[in-house]
Amino acid sequence: MRVLVIGSGGREHALLLGLAADPSVTELFAAPGNAGTEAIAASHPVDIASGEAVAALARKLDVDLVVIGPEVPLVLGVADALRDAGIATFGPGAAAAQIEGSKAFAKEVMAAAGVRTAHAEVVDNPANLDAALDRFGPTWVVKDDGLAAGKGVVVTTDRAKARDHAAECLESGHPVLLESFLDGPEVSLFCLVDGETVVPLIPAQDHKRVGNGDTGPNTGGMGAYTPLPWLPDETVAQIVEEIVKPVAAELVARGTPFNGLLYAGLAIGADGPAVVEFNARFGDPETQAVLALLKSPLGQALYATATGALADLPPLEWDEGAAVTVVLAAENYPARPRTGDVITGSEGEGIRHAGTARNSDGQVVSAGGRVLAVVGTGPDLAAAREQAYSRLAGVKLPGGHYRDDIGQAALEGRITV
């Protein structure tokens, strides 16, 4: 099977490594890829936002499967263009991808499906903002209604900060969503979805804030770990039955069935799981940790999903133990990052490249905010953490920074449901 992976981040590097381990996958391509993916997949430049361009590349390469990693091409309908061209594609069409592309749409779907989520109001006029803010608090949750690369959410007890973020979104032409605050630890659950067929992967937990102890602004994710020792096994089944399956069924009923990876971000509160957000693709950096433990052939799972055969896929098998992902970010991230710095040690074991490229001398340099991630595995969370941070110690990036507490709260028993 010849497979083309669209995207250039750590998620795509992890997907390519998983695909490379599948005996049924004979050749891999990445578009555009990065400095790390080039070792396992031929890189091809392409405008990933253009369905026409991506379909033309897929035809040229004569691939059997296209896997779309990022959210932007999904929301723009690249999967639709590929399917129209008769190419098996892992990733939802534009209509179903609105589950991520519009938080207001996601709320509408959840309401119709009877799924627990936060109370929310959409504000699209600055004149209505202050009155709406008064109906929320003392913790405000303010979300940009459009795509914001994981950084469009502000959670704060400071009304002025909440108002500033909302006003900034409105000034940029985006409506904002104000939500009631959901308490409880957060869980990321990835599910393969083919119409109404749902197959969950193992749950993970992301670390969104830039600083240790969950301090500082939100980022696209500074690290993750899996599995979650504090989460009861039956909770995953509850999430699938009460949340993911009803949402998948509602999308089918609307004539916009979902095909690909549906990512449920949840808060596990006293009343059970409630949805914080849905994404229409694998999440980064959770993907790096989750796929590190997958024993089943990844290519076969993605192809079965893409071709409507997910119901016939054998149960997924997982390695025992744990996996931890730690992100190395560039100086000044999540604000405008410094780029172009030479990275040493970036070819080590467990490294997943994200914002990397090669300079004119062939050296690996930083080319984005989250530069790379390092994955550690082990028989338990402590061993996985130790391996991840040991591997990260061999990587050097001027001005680079990372959190040194990924998975630590869970290890110390400080997370409870």
XYZ file of C-alpha atoms in Angstrom:
417
model
C 0.000 0.000 0.000
C 1.328 3.414 -1.025
C 0.372 6.142 1.462
C 0.567 9.934 1.287
C 0.454 11.876 4.566
C -0.519 15.556 4.354
C 1.096 17.921 6.859
C 4.436 18.927 8.334
C 4.181 18.573 12.107
C 5.039 16.176 14.895
C 1.668 14.491 14.461
C 2.509 13.699 10.852
C 5.984 12.417 11.783
C 4.352 10.097 14.338
C 1.793 8.908 11.778
C 4.526 8.203 9.229
C 6.561 6.224 11.764
C 3.472 4.206 12.655
C 2.733 3.566 8.992
C 6.337 2.582 8.316
C 6.006 -0.177 10.923
C 3.005 -1.682 9.086
C 4.122 -4.517 6.750
C 1.244 -3.736 4.366
C 2.662 -0.246 3.704
C 5.198 -0.427 0.886
C 5.944 3.241 0.201
C 5.444 6.493 2.079
C 5.166 10.103 0.911
C 4.885 13.313 2.921
C 3.548 16.628 1.688
C 5.255 18.805 2.590
C 6.893 16.920 5.495
C 9.795 18.253 7.570
C 13.459 17.607 8.293
C 12.625 14.484 10.283
C 10.093 12.839 7.993
C 12.458 12.854 5.014
C 14.268 9.827 6.463
C 11.198 7.604 6.029
C 9.047 9.342 3.397
C 9.734 11.136 0.130
C 8.869 14.817 0.559
C 6.742 16.691 -1.973
C 5.873 20.404 -1.847
C 2.141 21.081 -2.123
C -0.414 23.681 -1.128
C -2.184 21.600 1.530
C -5.155 23.995 1.488
C -5.861 23.223 -2.178
C -7.948 20.146 -2.837
C -7.064 20.311 -6.508
C -3.329 20.415 -5.804
C -3.431 17.603 -3.234
C -5.565 15.392 -5.517
C -3.188 16.016 -8.427
C -0.216 15.005 -6.279
C -2.005 11.872 -5.050
C -2.775 10.857 -8.626
C 0.794 11.551 -9.726
C 2.165 9.377 -6.918
C -0.457 6.687 -7.572
C -1.201 6.296 -3.871
C -3.714 3.908 -2.341
C -4.474 6.084 0.687
C -4.186 9.735 1.679
C -4.061 10.623 5.387
C -4.805 14.289 6.152
C -3.137 15.416 9.367
C -3.958 19.117 9.996
C -7.360 20.696 10.525
C -7.127 23.489 7.940
C -7.244 21.296 4.800
C -10.065 19.257 6.357
C -12.205 22.323 7.044
C -11.454 23.595 3.523
C -12.723 20.382 1.914
C -9.507 18.764 0.708
C -10.879 15.331 1.673
C -13.929 15.992 -0.511
C -11.720 16.754 -3.508
C -9.732 13.568 -2.967
C -12.841 11.405 -2.672
C -14.304 13.048 -5.771
C -11.130 11.923 -7.536
C -11.718 8.341 -6.382
C -8.852 8.295 -3.857
C -9.309 6.569 -0.485
C -8.947 9.293 2.144
C -8.647 9.272 5.921
C -10.228 12.514 7.103
C -13.721 14.011 7.142
C -15.238 16.150 4.412
C -15.725 19.879 4.964
C -19.284 19.562 6.293
C -18.385 17.026 8.994
C -15.103 18.854 9.797
C -17.191 21.800 11.001
C -17.338 19.872 14.272
C -13.913 21.494 14.763
C -14.122 24.407 12.352
C -17.085 26.021 14.133
C -17.538 25.670 17.867
C -21.083 26.988 17.481
C -21.841 24.170 15.021
C -20.361 21.641 17.444
C -22.656 22.934 20.197
C -25.643 22.599 17.878
C -24.727 18.982 17.064
C -24.187 18.121 20.724
C -27.527 19.632 21.695
C -29.303 17.566 19.035
C -27.440 14.430 20.150
C -28.160 14.983 23.847
C -24.484 15.185 24.774
C -23.293 16.856 27.987
C -21.247 19.995 27.424
C -20.847 23.475 28.872
C -23.599 26.062 28.576
C -22.578 28.488 25.852
C -23.545 31.719 24.125
C -22.318 32.999 20.769
C -21.456 36.689 20.620
C -21.043 38.202 17.149
C -21.584 41.879 17.969
C -19.228 43.896 20.234
C -22.229 45.809 21.548
C -23.517 42.627 23.193
C -20.221 41.533 24.716
C -20.370 43.115 28.182
C -23.888 41.927 28.913
C -22.948 38.420 27.842
C -19.815 38.418 30.002
C -21.970 39.388 32.981
C -23.918 36.149 32.555
C -20.739 34.085 33.042
C -17.960 33.832 35.613
C -16.368 33.735 38.138
C -14.253 31.686 35.701
C -14.668 32.811 32.096
C -14.079 30.521 29.131
C -13.746 32.514 25.891
C -13.275 30.679 22.576
C -12.572 31.941 19.090
C -15.307 30.324 16.978
C -12.873 29.612 14.142
C -9.644 27.630 13.892
C -6.880 28.998 16.092
C -4.214 26.262 16.165
C -5.058 25.325 19.739
C -4.457 28.860 21.023
C -7.899 30.448 20.581
C -9.137 29.669 24.095
C -8.708 31.788 27.214
C -9.739 30.435 30.615
C -9.419 33.080 33.302
C -10.856 34.457 36.538
C -9.933 37.955 35.328
C -12.933 39.519 33.568
C -10.724 42.114 31.855
C -8.572 39.379 30.279
C -11.685 37.547 29.142
C -13.047 40.724 27.600
C -9.761 41.554 25.860
C -9.595 38.129 24.192
C -13.239 38.283 23.138
C -12.807 41.774 21.712
C -9.694 40.704 19.808
C -11.594 37.806 18.215
C -14.507 40.062 17.275
C -12.154 42.651 15.788
C -10.636 39.934 13.586
C -14.091 39.134 12.235
C -14.681 35.928 14.226
C -17.655 35.392 16.532
C -16.747 34.287 20.068
C -18.196 31.564 22.222
C -18.611 32.200 25.949
C -18.899 29.023 27.987
C -19.539 28.001 31.548
C -16.464 26.478 33.158
C -16.264 22.681 33.336
C -14.375 21.406 36.352
C -12.475 18.144 36.630
C -9.367 16.762 34.915
C -9.282 16.790 31.129
C -9.035 13.747 28.857
C -8.281 13.430 25.153
C -9.947 10.420 23.549
C -9.228 9.668 19.890
C -11.776 7.547 18.036
C -11.657 6.071 14.559
C -15.067 6.876 13.089
C -16.667 5.509 9.926
C -20.271 6.733 9.824
C -21.799 5.261 12.987
C -18.954 2.806 13.652
C -16.679 4.016 16.454
C -13.387 2.430 17.588
C -11.660 4.210 20.496
C -7.913 4.444 20.958
C -6.396 4.707 24.440
C -7.032 7.946 26.363
C -4.335 10.564 26.875
C -3.939 13.867 28.677
C -2.507 16.991 27.054
C -0.693 19.831 28.829
C -1.885 23.036 27.164
C -0.271 25.777 29.247
C 3.244 26.845 28.384
C 4.666 26.722 31.907
C 5.159 24.207 34.692
C 2.180 23.761 36.971
C -0.195 24.734 34.169
C 0.853 28.382 34.205
C 1.064 30.907 31.379
C -0.881 31.142 28.129
C -2.401 28.274 26.185
C -0.321 26.643 23.473
C -0.918 23.982 20.860
C 0.265 21.486 23.503
C 3.498 21.145 25.473
C 3.329 17.443 26.195
C 1.109 14.452 26.842
C 1.041 11.018 28.429
C -0.941 7.798 28.099
C -2.619 5.793 29.554
C -4.238 7.644 32.459
C -3.777 5.774 35.749
C -6.469 7.854 37.446
C -9.212 7.247 34.842
C -11.505 4.247 35.452
C -11.619 1.832 32.499
C -15.403 2.050 32.327
C -15.205 5.812 31.710
C -13.836 5.258 28.193
C -16.784 2.999 27.365
C -19.118 5.635 28.832
C -17.556 8.357 26.653
C -17.945 6.220 23.540
C -21.560 5.242 24.254
C -22.857 8.556 25.630
C -20.829 11.064 23.619
C -18.959 9.864 20.529
C -21.541 7.445 19.135
C -24.469 9.895 19.519
C -22.471 12.666 17.797
C -21.431 10.320 14.982
C -25.057 9.249 14.555
C -26.234 12.866 14.499
C -23.745 13.707 11.738
C -25.017 10.725 9.731
C -28.609 11.883 10.266
C -27.644 15.309 8.906
C -26.296 13.718 5.735
C -22.703 14.615 6.636
C -21.194 11.367 7.977
C -17.820 11.619 9.657
C -14.934 9.531 8.333
C -11.568 9.768 10.006
C -10.382 10.589 13.501
C -12.843 12.257 15.868
C -11.052 13.708 18.877
C -13.142 14.309 21.982
C -11.665 16.699 24.530
C -13.485 16.128 27.797
C -13.648 17.260 31.396
C -14.349 14.467 33.881
C -16.446 16.149 36.574
C -18.608 14.965 39.441
C -21.497 14.315 37.050
C -19.380 12.348 34.579
C -17.680 13.293 31.314
C -18.644 16.481 29.490
C -17.306 17.746 26.176
C -14.892 20.672 26.161
C -14.317 20.493 22.394
C -14.237 18.218 19.380
C -11.435 18.090 16.836
C -11.664 16.483 13.408
C -8.159 14.965 13.355
C -5.417 13.432 15.462
C -4.326 15.789 18.237
C -0.770 16.954 18.718
C 1.100 16.087 21.004
C -1.162 13.240 22.201
C -0.734 11.363 18.906
C 2.980 10.923 19.503
C 2.338 9.199 22.847
C -0.712 7.150 21.811
C 0.801 5.744 18.616
C 3.979 4.792 20.487
C 1.943 2.080 22.241
C -0.105 0.832 19.265
C 0.721 -2.783 18.318
C -1.907 -3.212 15.582
C -0.929 -2.205 12.013
C -1.727 1.499 11.711
C -2.033 1.515 7.917
C -4.641 -1.213 7.963
C -6.685 0.635 10.587
C -6.622 3.926 8.678
C -7.382 2.217 5.348
C -10.316 0.311 6.854
C -11.722 3.590 8.174
C -11.216 5.373 4.854
C -12.876 2.620 2.823
C -15.935 2.009 5.001
C -14.638 -1.249 6.466
C -13.958 -0.142 10.053
C -16.639 -2.493 11.414
C -14.580 -5.447 10.086
C -11.292 -4.315 11.654
C -9.960 -6.705 14.340
C -9.814 -5.210 17.856
C -6.859 -2.879 18.309
C -3.959 -4.213 20.376
C -1.737 -2.117 22.627
C 1.625 -2.519 24.314
C 1.624 -2.649 28.089
C 3.158 0.268 29.929
C 3.084 4.005 29.310
C 4.291 6.685 26.901
C 5.195 10.321 27.527
C 5.670 13.118 24.979
C 7.589 16.297 25.847
C 7.599 19.239 23.427
C 10.665 21.413 22.873
C 9.530 24.895 21.862
C 11.387 27.784 20.307
C 12.310 30.947 22.168
C 9.297 33.260 22.684
C 6.678 30.586 21.880
C 3.628 30.784 22.072
C 4.147 34.370 20.937
C 6.054 34.877 17.686
C 8.846 32.276 17.896
C 12.458 32.756 16.940
C 13.355 30.499 14.021
C 16.457 29.513 12.058
C 18.478 28.240 15.032
C 20.569 25.131 14.485
C 19.379 22.097 16.457
C 21.855 19.457 17.599
C 20.878 15.944 18.639
C 17.649 16.046 16.649
C 18.220 12.629 15.060
C 18.112 10.770 18.364
C 15.799 7.947 19.389
C 12.177 8.846 20.101
C 12.300 12.269 18.426
C 9.338 13.492 16.371
C 10.112 16.560 14.277
C 7.521 19.339 13.996
C 8.740 22.853 13.203
C 12.036 21.859 11.582
C 13.721 22.405 8.225
C 17.206 22.258 6.734
C 19.330 25.324 6.013
C 21.573 25.776 2.983
C 24.309 23.815 4.748
C 22.006 20.864 5.342
C 21.763 21.485 9.081
C 18.465 20.936 10.913
C 17.090 24.287 12.079
C 14.002 25.491 13.912
C 11.166 26.550 11.610
C 8.194 26.938 13.937
C 7.031 27.397 17.511
C 6.842 23.792 18.641
C 10.085 22.534 17.164
C 10.054 18.852 18.046
C 8.746 16.354 20.567
C 10.548 13.584 22.384
C 8.726 10.346 23.219
C 9.659 7.994 26.019
C 8.085 4.629 26.769
C 8.410 2.242 29.665
C 6.659 -0.311 31.852
C 5.025 2.498 33.828
C 4.600 6.268 33.789
C 7.710 6.905 35.880
C 9.909 4.925 33.490
C 8.365 6.580 30.425
C 8.950 10.044 31.915
C 12.543 9.187 32.752
C 13.244 7.993 29.220
C 11.588 11.013 27.589
C 13.540 13.551 29.628
C 16.780 11.574 29.255
C 16.368 11.662 25.483
C 15.478 15.351 25.541
C 18.699 16.118 27.422
C 20.597 15.176 24.260
C 18.841 17.812 22.156
C 20.148 21.376 22.088
C 18.277 24.403 20.730
C 19.386 27.968 21.559
C 16.596 29.613 23.554
C 14.515 26.436 23.501
C 12.212 25.678 26.410
C 10.021 22.844 27.643
C 7.963 21.790 30.634
C 9.648 19.404 33.039
C 6.410 18.273 34.705
C 4.645 16.350 31.918
C 2.705 13.526 33.584
C 4.102 14.407 37.004
C 0.766 15.192 38.666
C -0.593 11.814 37.601
C 2.562 10.056 38.769
C 2.254 11.666 42.189
C -1.445 10.778 42.488
C -2.571 14.418 42.392
C -5.278 13.846 39.764
C -8.567 12.330 40.845
C -12.029 11.952 39.360
